PDB file of C-alpha atoms in Angstrom:
ATOM      1  CA  MET C  28      79.773  82.216 117.186  1.00 36.00           C
ATOM      2  CA  GLU C  29      83.075  82.858 118.618  1.00 37.00           C
ATOM      3  CA  LYS C  30      84.314  80.202 120.959  1.00 37.00           C
ATOM      4  CA  ASN C  31      86.370  81.124 123.976  1.00 38.00           C
ATOM      5  CA  GLY C  32      87.918  78.387 126.106  1.00 36.00           C
ATOM      6  CA  ASN C  33      89.985  80.745 128.209  1.00 41.00           C
ATOM      7  CA  PRO C  34      89.646  84.480 128.903  1.00 42.00           C
ATOM      8  CA  GLU C  35      93.198  84.970 127.520  1.00 56.00           C
ATOM      9  CA  TYR C  36      92.702  83.424 124.006  1.00 61.00           C
ATOM     10  CA  GLN C  37      89.946  84.036 121.465  1.00 66.00           C
ATOM     11  CA  TYR C  38      89.455  83.100 117.804  1.00 63.00           C
ATOM     12  CA  GLU C  39      88.517  85.244 114.739  1.00 67.00           C
ATOM     13  CA  ASN C  40      85.772  83.096 113.222  1.00 57.00           C
ATOM     14  CA  GLY C  41      82.222  84.526 113.054  1.00 49.00           C
ATOM     15  CA  ASN C  42      79.842  81.567 113.338  1.00 44.00           C
ATOM     16  CA  GLY C  43      81.531  78.910 115.568  1.00 39.00           C
ATOM     17  CA  ASP C  44      79.856  76.336 115.014  1.00 34.00           C
ATOM     18  CA  VAL C  45      92.864  61.547  78.732  1.00 34.00           C
ATOM     19  CA  ALA C  46      92.983  62.123  75.167  1.00 33.00           C
ATOM     20  CA  THR C  47      94.021  59.404  72.763  1.00 31.00           C
ATOM     21  CA  SER C  48      95.959  60.114  69.540  1.00 33.00           C
ATOM     22  CA  THR C  49      95.076  58.545  66.207  1.00 34.00           C
ATOM     23  CA  SER C  50      97.833  60.361  64.232  1.00 36.00           C
ATOM     24  CA  SER C  51     100.428  58.219  62.417  1.00 36.00           C
ATOM     25  CA  THR C  52     104.090  58.030  63.549  1.00 36.00           C
ATOM     26  CA  GLN C  53     105.005  59.739  60.309  1.00 38.00           C
ATOM     27  CA  THR C  54     102.571  62.642  60.818  1.00 36.00           C
ATOM     28  CA  THR C  55     103.682  62.990  64.443  1.00 35.00           C
ATOM     29  CA  GLN C  56     107.276  63.257  63.378  1.00 39.00           C
ATOM     30  CA  ILE C  57     106.635  65.798  60.712  1.00 37.00           C
ATOM     31  CA  ASP C  58     104.494  67.853  63.109  1.00 41.00           C
ATOM     32  CA  GLY C  59     107.153  67.682  65.736  1.00 43.00           C
ATOM     33  CA  LEU C  60     109.844  68.965  63.319  1.00 44.00           C
ATOM     34  CA  THR C  61     107.882  71.786  61.848  1.00 47.00           C
ATOM     35  CA  GLY C  62     105.674  72.758  64.651  1.00 50.00           C
ATOM     36  CA  PHE C  63     108.342  75.080  66.215  1.00 48.00           C
ATOM     37  CA  ASN C  64     108.285  77.255  63.089  1.00 55.00           C
ATOM     38  CA  ARG C  65     104.584  77.777  62.882  1.00 57.00           C
ATOM     39  CA  ARG C  66     102.828  80.615  64.493  1.00 63.00           C
ATOM     40  CA  SER C  67     101.181  79.536  67.726  1.00 63.00           C
ATOM     41  CA  GLU C  68      98.194  80.829  69.596  1.00 70.00           C
ATOM     42  CA  ASP C  69      97.409  81.195  73.281  1.00 58.00           C
ATOM     43  CA  VAL C  70      94.133  79.653  74.455  1.00 53.00           C
ATOM     44  CA  GLY C  71      92.502  79.894  77.906  1.00 54.00           C
ATOM     45  CA  ASP C  72      91.811  76.915  80.099  1.00 58.00           C
ATOM     46  CA  ALA C  73      88.176  77.951  80.672  1.00 50.00           C
ATOM     47  CA  PHE C  74      84.855  76.171  80.253  1.00 50.00           C
ATOM     48  CA  GLY C  75      82.255  78.295  78.612  1.00 50.00           C
ATOM     49  CA  SER C  76      81.914  80.939  75.918  1.00 46.00           C
ATOM     50  CA  PRO C  77      85.139  82.014  74.424  1.00 47.00           C
ATOM     51  CA  PHE C  78      83.604  85.411  73.662  1.00 42.00           C
ATOM     52  CA  PHE C  79      83.327  86.637  77.298  1.00 42.00           C
ATOM     53  CA  GLN C  80      84.941  90.015  77.582  1.00 47.00           C
ATOM     54  CA  SER C  81      86.501  91.603  80.721  1.00 46.00           C
ATOM     55  CA  GLN C  82      84.638  94.603  81.991  1.00 49.00           C
ATOM     56  CA  SER C  83      87.812  96.573  82.522  1.00 45.00           C
ATOM     57  CA  ARG C  84      88.176  99.750  80.478  1.00 47.00           C
ATOM     58  CA  ARG C  85      91.106 100.574  78.209  1.00 47.00           C
ATOM     59  CA  SER C  86      93.617 102.655  80.159  1.00 52.00           C
ATOM     60  CA  LEU C  87      97.089 104.017  79.576  1.00 54.00           C
ATOM     61  CA  GLY C  88      99.230 104.744  82.628  1.00 59.00           C
ATOM     62  CA  ILE C  89     102.729 105.892  83.224  1.00 66.00           C
ATOM     63  CA  SER C  90     104.795 103.133  84.961  1.00 71.00           C
ATOM     64  CA  PRO C  91     106.744 104.465  87.955  1.00 72.00           C
ATOM     65  CA  THR C  92     109.136 101.566  87.618  1.00 71.00           C
ATOM     66  CA  ASP C  93     111.200 100.329  84.735  1.00 75.00           C
ATOM     67  CA  LYS C  94     109.786  97.262  82.907  1.00 76.00           C
ATOM     68  CA  ASP C  95     112.682  95.098  83.883  1.00 80.00           C
ATOM     69  CA  ALA C  96     113.461  96.444  87.311  1.00 87.00           C
ATOM     70  CA  TRP C  97     113.788  93.949  90.197  1.00 93.00           C
ATOM     71  CA  PHE C  98     112.435  96.327  92.774  1.00 95.00           C
ATOM     72  CA  TYR C  99     109.481  98.627  92.786  1.00 95.00           C
ATOM     73  CA  ASN C 100     110.242 102.426  92.779  1.00 94.00           C
ATOM     74  CA  MET C 101     110.026 103.421  96.382  1.00 95.00           C
ATOM     75  CA  LYS C 102     111.508 106.860  95.784  1.00 93.00           C
ATOM     76  CA  HIS C 103     108.397 108.886  95.506  1.00 95.00           C
ATOM     77  CA  LYS C 104     107.770 112.006  97.738  1.00 95.00           C
ATOM     78  CA  HIS C 105     105.745 110.090 100.103  1.00 96.00           C
ATOM     79  CA  ARG C 106     105.838 106.398 101.343  1.00 97.00           C
ATOM     80  CA  GLY C 107     102.297 105.535 101.036  1.00 97.00           C
ATOM     81  CA  LYS C 108      98.791 105.610 102.481  1.00 98.00           C
ATOM     82  CA  ALA C 109      97.929 103.038 105.110  1.00 98.00           C
ATOM     83  CA  ILE C 110      94.290 102.348 106.176  1.00 98.00           C
ATOM     84  CA  ILE C 111      93.348 100.205 109.221  1.00 98.00           C
ATOM     85  CA  PHE C 112      89.821  98.959 109.593  1.00 98.00           C
ATOM     86  CA  ASN C 113      89.809  97.768 113.236  1.00 98.00           C
ATOM     87  CA  HIS C 114      86.655  95.999 114.419  1.00 98.00           C
ATOM     88  CA  GLU C 115      86.266  95.318 118.155  1.00 97.00           C
ATOM     89  CA  ASN C 116      82.429  95.499 118.714  1.00 97.00           C
ATOM     90  CA  PHE C 117      79.728  94.039 116.569  1.00 97.00           C
ATOM     91  CA  GLU C 118      75.940  94.229 116.045  1.00 97.00           C
ATOM     92  CA  VAL C 119      75.803  90.777 114.526  1.00 95.00           C
ATOM     93  CA  ARG C 120      74.323  88.032 116.596  1.00 91.00           C
ATOM     94  CA  ASP C 121      76.770  85.715 118.359  1.00 90.00           C
ATOM     95  CA  LEU C 122      79.801  87.789 117.444  1.00 94.00           C
ATOM     96  CA  LYS C 123      81.680  88.571 120.571  1.00 94.00           C
ATOM     97  CA  SER C 124      83.818  91.653 121.280  1.00 96.00           C
ATOM     98  CA  ARG C 125      87.438  91.191 120.016  1.00 96.00           C
ATOM     99  CA  SER C 126      89.431  91.949 123.183  1.00 94.00           C
ATOM    100  CA  GLY C 127      93.107  92.787 122.293  1.00 95.00           C
ATOM    101  CA  THR C 128      92.501  94.225 118.845  1.00 96.00           C
ATOM    102  CA  GLY C 129      93.045  97.653 120.217  1.00 97.00           C
ATOM    103  CA  THR C 130      96.637  96.527 121.057  1.00 97.00           C
ATOM    104  CA  ASP C 131      97.042  95.266 117.503  1.00 97.00           C
ATOM    105  CA  CYS C 132      95.812  98.569 116.011  1.00 98.00           C
ATOM    106  CA  TYR C 133      98.020 100.713 118.247  1.00 98.00           C
ATOM    107  CA  HIS C 134     101.217  98.677 117.510  1.00 98.00           C
ATOM    108  CA  LEU C 135     100.547  98.394 113.848  1.00 98.00           C
ATOM    109  CA  GLU C 136      99.868 102.034 113.492  1.00 98.00           C
ATOM    110  CA  ALA C 137     103.153 102.796 115.237  1.00 98.00           C
ATOM    111  CA  ALA C 138     105.137 100.342 113.119  1.00 98.00           C
ATOM    112  CA  LEU C 139     103.716 101.708 109.843  1.00 98.00           C
ATOM    113  CA  ARG C 140     104.357 105.342 110.865  1.00 98.00           C
ATOM    114  CA  ASN C 141     107.937 104.330 111.608  1.00 97.00           C
ATOM    115  CA  LEU C 142     108.174 103.055 108.034  1.00 98.00           C
ATOM    116  CA  GLY C 143     106.972 106.462 106.802  1.00 97.00           C
ATOM    117  CA  PHE C 144     103.313 105.686 106.100  1.00 98.00           C
ATOM    118  CA  ASP C 145     100.563 108.092 106.494  1.00 98.00           C
ATOM    119  CA  VAL C 146      98.081 106.082 108.627  1.00 98.00           C
ATOM    120  CA  THR C 147      94.428 106.472 108.891  1.00 98.00           C
ATOM    121  CA  PRO C 148      92.613 104.075 111.403  1.00 98.00           C
ATOM    122  CA  TYR C 149      88.969 103.433 111.584  1.00 98.00           C
ATOM    123  CA  VAL C 150      87.124 101.751 114.408  1.00 98.00           C
ATOM    124  CA  ASP C 151      83.918  99.672 114.317  1.00 98.00           C
ATOM    125  CA  LEU C 152      82.567 100.849 110.931  1.00 98.00           C
ATOM    126  CA  THR C 153      79.347  99.528 109.479  1.00 98.00           C
ATOM    127  CA  LEU C 154      79.152  98.171 105.993  1.00 97.00           C
ATOM    128  CA  ASN C 155      77.741 101.421 104.641  1.00 97.00           C
ATOM    129  CA  GLU C 156      80.400 103.458 106.447  1.00 98.00           C
ATOM    130  CA  MET C 157      83.166 101.226 105.136  1.00 98.00           C
ATOM    131  CA  ASN C 158      81.803 101.529 101.627  1.00 97.00           C
ATOM    132  CA  LYS C 159      81.896 105.304 101.816  1.00 97.00           C
ATOM    133  CA  LYS C 160      85.478 105.365 103.105  1.00 98.00           C
ATOM    134  CA  LEU C 161      86.619 102.825 100.483  1.00 97.00           C
ATOM    135  CA  ASN C 162      85.005 104.853  97.737  1.00 97.00           C
ATOM    136  CA  TYR C 163      86.959 107.864  98.887  1.00 97.00           C
ATOM    137  CA  TRP C 164      90.213 105.985  98.999  1.00 97.00           C
ATOM    138  CA  SER C 165      89.814 104.266  95.694  1.00 96.00           C
ATOM    139  CA  GLU C 166      88.090 107.012  93.743  1.00 96.00           C
ATOM    140  CA  GLU C 167      89.188 110.445  95.124  1.00 96.00           C
ATOM    141  CA  VAL C 168      92.771 110.096  96.283  1.00 96.00           C
ATOM    142  CA  ASP C 169      95.612 110.675  93.768  1.00 96.00           C
ATOM    143  CA  TYR C 170      98.558 108.274  94.605  1.00 97.00           C
ATOM    144  CA  SER C 171     100.903 109.732  92.055  1.00 95.00           C
ATOM    145  CA  ASP C 172     103.407 110.941  94.718  1.00 96.00           C
ATOM    146  CA  TYR C 173     103.003 107.850  96.770  1.00 97.00           C
ATOM    147  CA  ASP C 174     105.163 104.552  96.684  1.00 97.00           C
ATOM    148  CA  CYS C 175     102.323 102.232  97.478  1.00 97.00           C
ATOM    149  CA  LEU C 176      98.974 101.570  99.322  1.00 98.00           C
ATOM    150  CA  LEU C 177      98.576  99.394 102.469  1.00 98.00           C
ATOM    151  CA  MET C 178      95.413  98.254 103.969  1.00 98.00           C
ATOM    152  CA  ALA C 179      94.792  96.125 107.149  1.00 98.00           C
ATOM    153  CA  VAL C 180      91.584  94.681 108.463  1.00 98.00           C
ATOM    154  CA  LEU C 181      91.244  93.356 112.001  1.00 98.00           C
ATOM    155  CA  SER C 182      88.023  91.476 112.502  1.00 97.00           C
ATOM    156  CA  HIS C 183      86.072  88.312 112.790  1.00 96.00           C
ATOM    157  CA  GLY C 184      85.769  86.198 109.650  1.00 95.00           C
ATOM    158  CA  GLU C 185      84.739  82.933 108.059  1.00 94.00           C
ATOM    159  CA  GLN C 186      86.028  81.249 104.853  1.00 92.00           C
ATOM    160  CA  GLY C 187      85.559  83.870 102.079  1.00 93.00           C
ATOM    161  CA  ILE C 188      84.144  86.556 104.164  1.00 96.00           C
ATOM    162  CA  ILE C 189      84.956  89.259 106.742  1.00 97.00           C
ATOM    163  CA  TYR C 190      82.640  90.989 109.052  1.00 97.00           C
ATOM    164  CA  ALA C 191      82.061  94.739 109.401  1.00 98.00           C
ATOM    165  CA  LYS C 192      80.260  95.950 112.489  1.00 97.00           C
ATOM    166  CA  ASP C 193      76.821  95.025 111.126  1.00 96.00           C
ATOM    167  CA  GLY C 194      77.386  92.260 108.560  1.00 97.00           C
ATOM    168  CA  PRO C 195      79.643  90.195 106.365  1.00 96.00           C
ATOM    169  CA  TYR C 196      81.337  91.120 103.032  1.00 97.00           C
ATOM    170  CA  LYS C 197      83.565  89.531 100.455  1.00 96.00           C
ATOM    171  CA  PRO C 198      87.028  91.108 100.570  1.00 95.00           C
ATOM    172  CA  GLU C 199      87.868  90.616  96.888  1.00 94.00           C
ATOM    173  CA  ASP C 200      84.783  92.800  96.130  1.00 92.00           C
ATOM    174  CA  GLN C 201      84.805  95.292  98.968  1.00 94.00           C
ATOM    175  CA  LEU C 202      88.577  95.666  99.441  1.00 96.00           C
ATOM    176  CA  TRP C 203      91.166  94.924  96.832  1.00 95.00           C
ATOM    177  CA  GLY C 204      88.721  94.739  93.938  1.00 94.00           C
ATOM    178  CA  ARG C 205      88.444  98.612  94.145  1.00 95.00           C
ATOM    179  CA  PHE C 206      92.121  99.228  93.498  1.00 95.00           C
ATOM    180  CA  THR C 207      92.814  97.293  90.418  1.00 92.00           C
ATOM    181  CA  GLY C 208      94.971  98.950  87.862  1.00 86.00           C
ATOM    182  CA  ASP C 209      92.005  99.952  85.582  1.00 88.00           C
ATOM    183  CA  LYS C 210      89.979 101.440  88.498  1.00 91.00           C
ATOM    184  CA  CYS C 211      92.744 103.292  90.369  1.00 92.00           C
ATOM    185  CA  LEU C 212      95.273 104.304  87.670  1.00 91.00           C
ATOM    186  CA  SER C 213      97.543 106.264  89.969  1.00 94.00           C
ATOM    187  CA  LEU C 214      98.267 103.000  91.813  1.00 94.00           C
ATOM    188  CA  ALA C 215      98.908 100.894  88.583  1.00 91.00           C
ATOM    189  CA  ASN C 216     102.285  99.162  88.660  1.00 91.00           C
ATOM    190  CA  LYS C 217     102.636 100.073  92.375  1.00 95.00           C
ATOM    191  CA  PRO C 218     102.498  97.710  95.364  1.00 97.00           C
ATOM    192  CA  LYS C 219      98.981  97.329  96.864  1.00 97.00           C
ATOM    193  CA  LEU C 220      99.401  95.466 100.179  1.00 98.00           C
ATOM    194  CA  PHE C 221      96.575  93.934 102.194  1.00 98.00           C
ATOM    195  CA  PHE C 222      96.888  92.309 105.667  1.00 98.00           C
ATOM    196  CA  ILE C 223      93.822  90.445 107.018  1.00 97.00           C
ATOM    197  CA  GLN C 224      93.595  89.377 110.649  1.00 96.00           C
ATOM    198  CA  ALA C 225      90.522  87.156 110.807  1.00 95.00           C
ATOM    199  CA  CYS C 226      89.540  83.566 110.951  1.00 94.00           C
ATOM    200  CA  GLN C 227      88.856  81.780 107.698  1.00 89.00           C
ATOM    201  CA  GLY C 228      86.906  78.833 109.233  1.00 87.00           C
ATOM    202  CA  ASP C 229      86.550  76.771 112.457  1.00 88.00           C
ATOM    203  CA  ARG C 230      89.194  73.997 111.855  1.00 90.00           C
ATOM    204  CA  LEU C 231      92.003  73.705 114.235  1.00 83.00           C
ATOM    205  CA  ASP C 232      95.726  72.870 113.567  1.00 80.00           C
ATOM    206  CA  LYS C 233      97.233  70.592 116.312  1.00 81.00           C
ATOM    207  CA  GLY C 234     100.639  70.651 114.594  1.00 78.00           C
ATOM    208  CA  ILE C 235     103.260  67.942 114.489  1.00 73.00           C
ATOM    209  CA  THR C 236     106.389  67.586 116.702  1.00 71.00           C
ATOM    210  CA  MET C 237     109.634  67.956 114.699  1.00 61.00           C
ATOM    211  CA  ARG C 238     113.300  67.096 115.715  1.00 62.00           C
ATOM    212  CA  THR C 239     116.186  69.162 114.174  1.00 52.00           C
ATOM    213  CA  GLN C 240     118.675  67.162 112.254  1.00 51.00           C
ATOM    214  CA  VAL C 241     121.734  69.139 111.083  1.00 48.00           C
ATOM    215  CA  ASP C 242     123.786  67.779 108.138  1.00 49.00           C
ATOM    216  CA  GLY C 243     125.961  70.504 107.511  1.00 46.00           C
ATOM    217  CA  GLY C 244     113.672 101.330  79.639  1.00 49.00           C
ATOM    218  CA  GLY C 245     111.383 103.468  77.699  1.00 55.00           C
ATOM    219  CA  SER C 246     109.234 100.924  75.910  1.00 60.00           C
ATOM    220  CA  SER C 247     105.568 100.401  76.729  1.00 66.00           C
ATOM    221  CA  PHE C 248     104.251  97.185  78.137  1.00 67.00           C
ATOM    222  CA  LYS C 249     100.866  95.778  79.299  1.00 74.00           C
ATOM    223  CA  ILE C 250     100.274  94.398  82.719  1.00 69.00           C
ATOM    224  CA  PRO C 251      97.175  92.523  84.227  1.00 84.00           C
ATOM    225  CA  ILE C 252      94.810  94.690  86.294  1.00 80.00           C
ATOM    226  CA  HIS C 253      95.322  92.431  89.231  1.00 87.00           C
ATOM    227  CA  ALA C 254      99.109  92.622  89.063  1.00 86.00           C
ATOM    228  CA  ASP C 255     101.075  94.090  91.950  1.00 92.00           C
ATOM    229  CA  PHE C 256      98.834  92.895  94.835  1.00 95.00           C
ATOM    230  CA  LEU C 257      99.860  91.158  97.952  1.00 97.00           C
ATOM    231  CA  ILE C 258      97.349  89.642 100.308  1.00 97.00           C
ATOM    232  CA  ALA C 259      98.467  88.284 103.595  1.00 97.00           C
ATOM    233  CA  TYR C 260      95.909  86.378 105.843  1.00 97.00           C
ATOM    234  CA  SER C 261      96.670  85.501 109.389  1.00 97.00           C
ATOM    235  CA  THR C 262      95.699  81.914 108.724  1.00 95.00           C
ATOM    236  CA  ILE C 263      95.013  79.485 105.865  1.00 94.00           C
ATOM    237  CA  PRO C 264      91.446  78.885 104.472  1.00 93.00           C
ATOM    238  CA  GLY C 265      89.183  76.932 106.670  1.00 92.00           C
ATOM    239  CA  TYR C 266      91.158  77.510 109.931  1.00 93.00           C
ATOM    240  CA  TYR C 267      91.045  79.562 113.166  1.00 92.00           C
ATOM    241  CA  SER C 268      93.159  82.594 113.777  1.00 95.00           C
ATOM    242  CA  TRP C 269      94.328  83.116 117.370  1.00 93.00           C
ATOM    243  CA  ARG C 270      94.415  86.276 119.326  1.00 94.00           C
ATOM    244  CA  ASN C 271      95.580  87.006 122.858  1.00 94.00           C
ATOM    245  CA  THR C 272      93.178  89.321 124.667  1.00 91.00           C
ATOM    246  CA  GLN C 273      96.016  91.313 126.113  1.00 93.00           C
ATOM    247  CA  LYS C 274      98.969  91.112 123.787  1.00 95.00           C
ATOM    248  CA  GLY C 275      96.882  90.950 120.556  1.00 96.00           C
ATOM    249  CA  SER C 276      96.765  88.523 117.715  1.00 97.00           C
ATOM    250  CA  TRP C 277      99.693  86.213 116.909  1.00 97.00           C
ATOM    251  CA  PHE C 278      99.897  87.441 113.277  1.00 97.00           C
ATOM    252  CA  MET C 279      99.877  91.078 114.122  1.00 98.00           C
ATOM    253  CA  GLN C 280     102.407  90.610 116.957  1.00 98.00           C
ATOM    254  CA  ALA C 281     104.800  88.925 114.486  1.00 98.00           C
ATOM    255  CA  LEU C 282     104.079  91.389 111.726  1.00 98.00           C
ATOM    256  CA  CYS C 283     104.797  94.486 113.787  1.00 98.00           C
ATOM    257  CA  GLU C 284     107.946  92.828 115.126  1.00 98.00           C
ATOM    258  CA  ALA C 285     109.201  92.302 111.564  1.00 98.00           C
ATOM    259  CA  PHE C 286     108.395  95.746 110.532  1.00 98.00           C
ATOM    260  CA  ASN C 287     110.166  97.204 113.609  1.00 98.00           C
ATOM    261  CA  LYS C 288     113.236  95.048 113.357  1.00 98.00           C
ATOM    262  CA  TYR C 289     113.737  94.586 109.586  1.00 98.00           C
ATOM    263  CA  GLY C 290     111.558  97.182 107.848  1.00 98.00           C
ATOM    264  CA  PHE C 291     114.487  98.990 106.171  1.00 97.00           C
ATOM    265  CA  GLU C 292     116.654  95.992 105.955  1.00 97.00           C
ATOM    266  CA  LEU C 293     114.722  93.213 104.225  1.00 98.00           C
ATOM    267  CA  ASP C 294     112.356  93.086 101.250  1.00 98.00           C
ATOM    268  CA  LEU C 295     108.679  92.518 102.218  1.00 98.00           C
ATOM    269  CA  LEU C 296     108.351  88.863 101.146  1.00 98.00           C
ATOM    270  CA  THR C 297     111.410  88.035 103.169  1.00 98.00           C
ATOM    271  CA  MET C 298     109.905  89.741 106.195  1.00 98.00           C
ATOM    272  CA  LEU C 299     106.646  87.823 105.742  1.00 98.00           C
ATOM    273  CA  THR C 300     108.587  84.545 105.654  1.00 98.00           C
ATOM    274  CA  TYR C 301     109.942  85.519 108.956  1.00 98.00           C
ATOM    275  CA  VAL C 302     106.488  86.233 110.096  1.00 98.00           C
ATOM    276  CA  ASN C 303     105.243  82.823 109.072  1.00 97.00           C
ATOM    277  CA  ARG C 304     108.078  81.176 110.923  1.00 97.00           C
ATOM    278  CA  ARG C 305     107.432  83.193 114.126  1.00 97.00           C
ATOM    279  CA  VAL C 306     103.772  82.326 114.142  1.00 96.00           C
ATOM    280  CA  ALA C 307     104.287  78.765 113.169  1.00 96.00           C
ATOM    281  CA  ILE C 308     107.069  77.876 115.616  1.00 94.00           C
ATOM    282  CA  ASP C 309     106.915  80.375 118.556  1.00 95.00           C
ATOM    283  CA  PHE C 310     103.202  80.534 119.232  1.00 95.00           C
ATOM    284  CA  GLU C 311     100.911  77.962 120.743  1.00 94.00           C
ATOM    285  CA  SER C 312      97.437  78.181 122.330  1.00 93.00           C
ATOM    286  CA  ASN C 313      97.349  78.028 126.077  1.00 92.00           C
ATOM    287  CA  VAL C 314      93.800  76.948 127.083  1.00 91.00           C
ATOM    288  CA  PRO C 315      94.486  74.235 129.628  1.00 92.00           C
ATOM    289  CA  ASN C 316      90.847  73.888 130.662  1.00 94.00           C
ATOM    290  CA  ASN C 317      89.862  73.054 127.059  1.00 93.00           C
ATOM    291  CA  THR C 318      91.674  70.056 125.690  1.00 91.00           C
ATOM    292  CA  LEU C 319      90.296  70.683 122.227  1.00 92.00           C
ATOM    293  CA  MET C 320      91.644  74.246 122.080  1.00 91.00           C
ATOM    294  CA  HIS C 321      94.802  73.653 124.044  1.00 92.00           C
ATOM    295  CA  GLN C 322      98.236  73.611 122.312  1.00 92.00           C
ATOM    296  CA  GLN C 323      96.909  74.457 118.861  1.00 94.00           C
ATOM    297  CA  LYS C 324      99.063  76.003 116.070  1.00 95.00           C
ATOM    298  CA  GLN C 325      98.620  78.519 113.182  1.00 96.00           C
ATOM    299  CA  ILE C 326     100.327  79.368 109.878  1.00 96.00           C
ATOM    300  CA  PRO C 327      99.611  82.612 108.031  1.00 97.00           C
ATOM    301  CA  CYS C 328      98.854  82.504 104.260  1.00 97.00           C
ATOM    302  CA  ILE C 329     100.432  84.968 101.847  1.00 97.00           C
ATOM    303  CA  THR C 330      99.161  85.299  98.278  1.00 96.00           C
ATOM    304  CA  SER C 331     101.529  87.422  96.133  1.00 97.00           C
ATOM    305  CA  MET C 332     100.736  88.952  92.717  1.00 95.00           C
ATOM    306  CA  LEU C 333     103.783  91.256  93.101  1.00 96.00           C
ATOM    307  CA  THR C 334     105.919  91.607  89.913  1.00 94.00           C
ATOM    308  CA  ARG C 335     108.893  92.901  91.786  1.00 95.00           C
ATOM    309  CA  LEU C 336     110.371  93.059  95.332  1.00 97.00           C
ATOM    310  CA  VAL C 337     109.110  95.630  97.830  1.00 98.00           C
ATOM    311  CA  LYS C 338     111.961  97.216  99.792  1.00 97.00           C
ATOM    312  CA  PHE C 339     111.101 100.159 102.016  1.00 97.00           C
ATOM    313  CA  GLU C 340     113.797 102.810 101.784  1.00 90.00           C
ATOM    314  CA  LYS C 341     114.282 105.523 104.347  1.00 91.00           C
ATOM    315  CA  LYS C 342     112.960 108.879 103.169  1.00 86.00           C
ATOM    316  CA  ASN C 343     114.413 112.387 103.980  1.00 78.00           C
ATOM    317  CA  TYR C 344     111.532 114.451 104.883  1.00 60.00           C
ATOM    318  CA  LYS C 345     112.936 117.964 104.875  1.00 50.00           C
TER     319      LYS C 345
END
């Protein structure tokens, strides 16, 4: 259940409460000298059957970016599709309304449109409704003329799950798992960006006090199906995510600020480092009537499988 120590601050959680060697020195020396010339094999660090096969089908896609390029190709006809799943009201027991999420959605939509995204927001969808929308976006849309895909989810959550209006789901299955390179070929080797504003647990971060001390081509290549993803959570696993009921969540406030100030100037990972710093240093909970919740901190968590830098370029839509 969502805890609320002050009407101005809320939290996004859903339920509240050695091997030894017997080889001789001579053998070791000979192996060491000749081993570099022998053909080697790669092995997986997995426990279990070595005959397990991935379920992904064989696919051949056309890479929109040169194999050795530092930056993704962001010069397609359109910037990209942006989908926002905004959850404010719930049918799940003990999940309170997320006051302030409308502000998050409004500012995020505006910031993304300013970057050139075609934005589609959804409000308070059930699991079944989300499933139908995600089927459409992952199976029916052709992204050939788009730079990238961006998806944001604003909701309650616990570690490993996010809530739709009527129940929880695993984001790796329901969200980004649908857009891997083998399933959505027109997005292969393009950035797929996911931003999750939700709690990942009920732990609190009281922080520590710091004092500043100043010292003065045309070839083909194969990619993993999970390459080119970026998943940014508002907080680290196990911890609360804070939201102001009037100004919106700390993470979305900082993210929209970064997009608006530096969207065409800095690459995405640099912007997200700025977001981390803003949330970590400039935000602190203000719940003076609850000593447990008062003066708490938060740090976003970014997982990157990107293989190049994402730099949004201004487009000339004539």
